[in-house]
Amino acid sequence: QVQLVESGGGLVQAGGSLRLSCAASGRTFSSYAMGWFRQPPGKEREFVAAINWIGTSTYDTDSVKGRFTISRDNPRNTVYLQMNSLQPEDTAVYYCNAGYFSGTSSYRSYDIWGQGTQVTVSS
């Protein structure tokens, strides 16, 4: 089973950018679709973006369209989340997840999560 470790979070001003990384251990990384989720303070965890196993298809939630980009590098066992034009409402703990697609755009999670990385956007 793959294990996941996120990095790249931090404090940024509104309008700034961050790139999150999720490093996976294990030789089965390329067999998984991968997703990013976030949990804002006091709220439930929510889906952000997902990418298929080969990186040819991505899917993201409306609130981040045009600002966030998910990508993956299978030889490096890493998935990324490039976040541009960050806003205070993007403040959350961001989690990496392994999963699969049911249909073309319906991402389903396995119970495989990283420990999370904090992103704080100041106004």
C-alpha atoms as a printed R data frame, in Angstrom:
    type eleno elety resid chain resno       x      y       z
1   ATOM     1    CA   GLN     A     1   0.000  0.000   0.000
2   ATOM     2    CA   VAL     A     2   1.246  3.475  -0.830
3   ATOM     3    CA   GLN     A     3   2.113  5.989   1.922
4   ATOM     4    CA   LEU     A     4   1.782  9.728   1.341
5   ATOM     5    CA   VAL     A     5   3.670 12.761   2.689
6   ATOM     6    CA   GLU     A     6   2.640 16.318   1.820
7   ATOM     7    CA   SER     A     7   4.875 19.384   1.829
8   ATOM     8    CA   GLY     A     8   4.940 22.946   0.550
9   ATOM     9    CA   GLY     A     9   2.342 24.624   2.729
10  ATOM    10    CA   GLY     A    10   2.908 27.940   4.442
11  ATOM    11    CA   LEU     A    11   1.753 31.504   4.921
12  ATOM    12    CA   VAL     A    12   1.133 33.625   1.829
13  ATOM    13    CA   GLN     A    13  -0.559 36.924   1.093
14  ATOM    14    CA   ALA     A    14  -3.735 37.079  -0.948
15  ATOM    15    CA   GLY     A    15  -2.932 36.896  -4.650
16  ATOM    16    CA   GLY     A    16   0.177 34.826  -4.035
17  ATOM    17    CA   SER     A    17   1.080 31.301  -5.075
18  ATOM    18    CA   LEU     A    18   2.184 28.047  -3.488
19  ATOM    19    CA   ARG     A    19   2.990 24.623  -4.864
20  ATOM    20    CA   LEU     A    20   2.126 21.631  -2.738
21  ATOM    21    CA   SER     A    21   3.870 18.314  -3.232
22  ATOM    22    CA   CYS     A    22   2.805 14.841  -2.184
23  ATOM    23    CA   ALA     A    23   5.525 12.213  -2.184
24  ATOM    24    CA   ALA     A    24   4.431  8.596  -2.284
25  ATOM    25    CA   SER     A    25   6.330  5.546  -1.166
26  ATOM    26    CA   GLY     A    26   5.855  2.152  -2.744
27  ATOM    27    CA   ARG     A    27   5.970  0.841  -6.281
28  ATOM    28    CA   THR     A    28   2.212  1.024  -6.861
29  ATOM    29    CA   PHE     A    29   1.906  4.830  -7.014
30  ATOM    30    CA   SER     A    30   1.262  4.907 -10.762
31  ATOM    31    CA   SER     A    31  -1.669  2.528 -10.397
32  ATOM    32    CA   TYR     A    32  -3.667  5.062  -8.371
33  ATOM    33    CA   ALA     A    33  -5.613  8.117  -9.338
34  ATOM    34    CA   MET     A    34  -4.622 10.893  -6.915
35  ATOM    35    CA   GLY     A    35  -6.582 13.667  -5.304
36  ATOM    36    CA   TRP     A    36  -6.182 16.746  -3.169
37  ATOM    37    CA   PHE     A    37  -8.659 17.634  -0.448
38  ATOM    38    CA   ARG     A    38  -8.738 20.476   2.059
39  ATOM    39    CA   GLN     A    39 -10.281 21.126   5.446
40  ATOM    40    CA   PRO     A    40 -10.904 24.788   6.299
41  ATOM    41    CA   PRO     A    41 -11.012 25.755   9.988
42  ATOM    42    CA   GLY     A    42 -14.210 24.505  11.599
43  ATOM    43    CA   LYS     A    43 -15.482 22.890   8.398
44  ATOM    44    CA   GLU     A    44 -15.674 19.471   6.793
45  ATOM    45    CA   ARG     A    45 -13.004 18.114   4.502
46  ATOM    46    CA   GLU     A    46 -13.775 18.936   0.868
47  ATOM    47    CA   PHE     A    47 -12.591 17.805  -2.534
48  ATOM    48    CA   VAL     A    48 -10.228 20.104  -4.459
49  ATOM    49    CA   ALA     A    49  -8.804 18.283  -7.482
50  ATOM    50    CA   ALA     A    50  -7.945 14.857  -8.858
51  ATOM    51    CA   ILE     A    51  -5.850 13.355 -11.631
52  ATOM    52    CA   ASN     A    52  -5.948  9.964 -13.319
53  ATOM    53    CA   TRP     A    53  -3.145  7.416 -13.067
54  ATOM    54    CA   ILE     A    54  -1.320  8.552 -16.194
55  ATOM    55    CA   GLY     A    55  -1.903 12.294 -15.776
56  ATOM    56    CA   THR     A    56  -3.976 12.778 -18.932
57  ATOM    57    CA   SER     A    57  -7.211 13.692 -17.213
58  ATOM    58    CA   THR     A    58  -7.848 16.096 -14.373
59  ATOM    59    CA   TYR     A    59 -10.906 17.245 -12.510
60  ATOM    60    CA   ASP     A    60 -11.300 20.068 -10.017
61  ATOM    61    CA   THR     A    61 -13.989 21.757  -8.021
62  ATOM    62    CA   ASP     A    62 -15.563 24.985  -9.273
63  ATOM    63    CA   SER     A    63 -14.092 27.198  -6.575
64  ATOM    64    CA   VAL     A    64 -10.522 26.547  -7.761
65  ATOM    65    CA   LYS     A    65 -11.024 26.370 -11.525
66  ATOM    66    CA   GLY     A    66  -8.534 28.541 -13.370
67  ATOM    67    CA   ARG     A    67  -6.438 29.029 -10.216
68  ATOM    68    CA   PHE     A    68  -5.278 25.556  -9.114
69  ATOM    69    CA   THR     A    69  -3.618 22.903 -11.281
70  ATOM    70    CA   ILE     A    70  -3.019 19.299 -10.316
71  ATOM    71    CA   SER     A    71  -0.222 17.324 -11.977
72  ATOM    72    CA   ARG     A    72   1.831 14.209 -11.331
73  ATOM    73    CA   ASP     A    73   5.279 12.828 -12.050
74  ATOM    74    CA   ASN     A    74   5.075  9.041 -11.878
75  ATOM    75    CA   PRO     A    75   8.842  8.351 -12.126
76  ATOM    76    CA   ARG     A    76   9.248 10.627  -9.068
77  ATOM    77    CA   ASN     A    77   6.216  9.160  -7.269
78  ATOM    78    CA   THR     A    78   4.928 12.695  -6.701
79  ATOM    79    CA   VAL     A    79   1.698 14.596  -7.249
80  ATOM    80    CA   TYR     A    80   1.561 18.389  -7.169
81  ATOM    81    CA   LEU     A    81  -1.002 21.104  -6.603
82  ATOM    82    CA   GLN     A    82  -0.025 24.466  -8.068
83  ATOM    83    CA   MET     A    83  -2.127 27.148  -6.390
84  ATOM    84    CA   ASN     A    84  -2.240 30.641  -7.886
85  ATOM    85    CA   SER     A    85  -4.276 33.732  -7.014
86  ATOM    86    CA   LEU     A    86  -4.752 32.446  -3.490
87  ATOM    87    CA   GLN     A    87  -7.525 33.969  -1.415
88  ATOM    88    CA   PRO     A    88  -8.192 33.920   2.346
89  ATOM    89    CA   GLU     A    89 -10.976 31.393   1.785
90  ATOM    90    CA   ASP     A    90  -8.342 28.955   0.514
91  ATOM    91    CA   THR     A    91  -6.941 28.764   4.052
92  ATOM    92    CA   ALA     A    92  -7.094 25.116   5.105
93  ATOM    93    CA   VAL     A    93  -5.147 21.979   5.848
94  ATOM    94    CA   TYR     A    94  -4.512 20.327   2.488
95  ATOM    95    CA   TYR     A    95  -4.445 16.531   2.224
96  ATOM    96    CA   CYS     A    96  -3.222 14.204  -0.476
97  ATOM    97    CA   ASN     A    97  -5.263 11.083  -1.198
98  ATOM    98    CA   ALA     A    98  -5.036  7.944  -3.325
99  ATOM    99    CA   GLY     A    99  -8.151  6.799  -5.113
100 ATOM   100    CA   TYR     A   100  -9.765  5.962  -8.447
101 ATOM   101    CA   PHE     A   101 -12.193  7.362 -10.980
102 ATOM   102    CA   SER     A   102 -15.701  5.971 -11.270
103 ATOM   103    CA   GLY     A   103 -16.656  7.205 -14.719
104 ATOM   104    CA   THR     A   104 -14.853 10.113 -16.374
105 ATOM   105    CA   SER     A   105 -15.031 12.686 -13.603
106 ATOM   106    CA   SER     A   106 -16.223 11.007 -10.420
107 ATOM   107    CA   TYR     A   107 -13.268 10.607  -8.078
108 ATOM   108    CA   ARG     A   108 -13.516  8.059  -5.284
109 ATOM   109    CA   SER     A   109 -11.160  7.970  -2.320
110 ATOM   110    CA   TYR     A   110  -9.432  5.021  -0.808
111 ATOM   111    CA   ASP     A   111  -8.656  5.409   2.872
112 ATOM   112    CA   ILE     A   112  -5.086  6.409   2.040
113 ATOM   113    CA   TRP     A   113  -4.208  9.901   3.258
114 ATOM   114    CA   GLY     A   114  -1.192 11.997   4.031
115 ATOM   115    CA   GLN     A   115  -0.781 13.875   7.285
116 ATOM   116    CA   GLY     A   116  -1.747 17.219   5.740
117 ATOM   117    CA   THR     A   117   0.011 20.527   5.196
118 ATOM   118    CA   GLN     A   118  -1.274 23.887   6.422
119 ATOM   119    CA   VAL     A   119  -1.944 26.696   3.940
120 ATOM   120    CA   THR     A   120  -2.747 30.105   5.378
121 ATOM   121    CA   VAL     A   121  -3.657 33.041   3.146
122 ATOM   122    CA   SER     A   122  -3.639 36.480   4.723
123 ATOM   123    CA   SER     A   123  -5.737 39.350   3.417
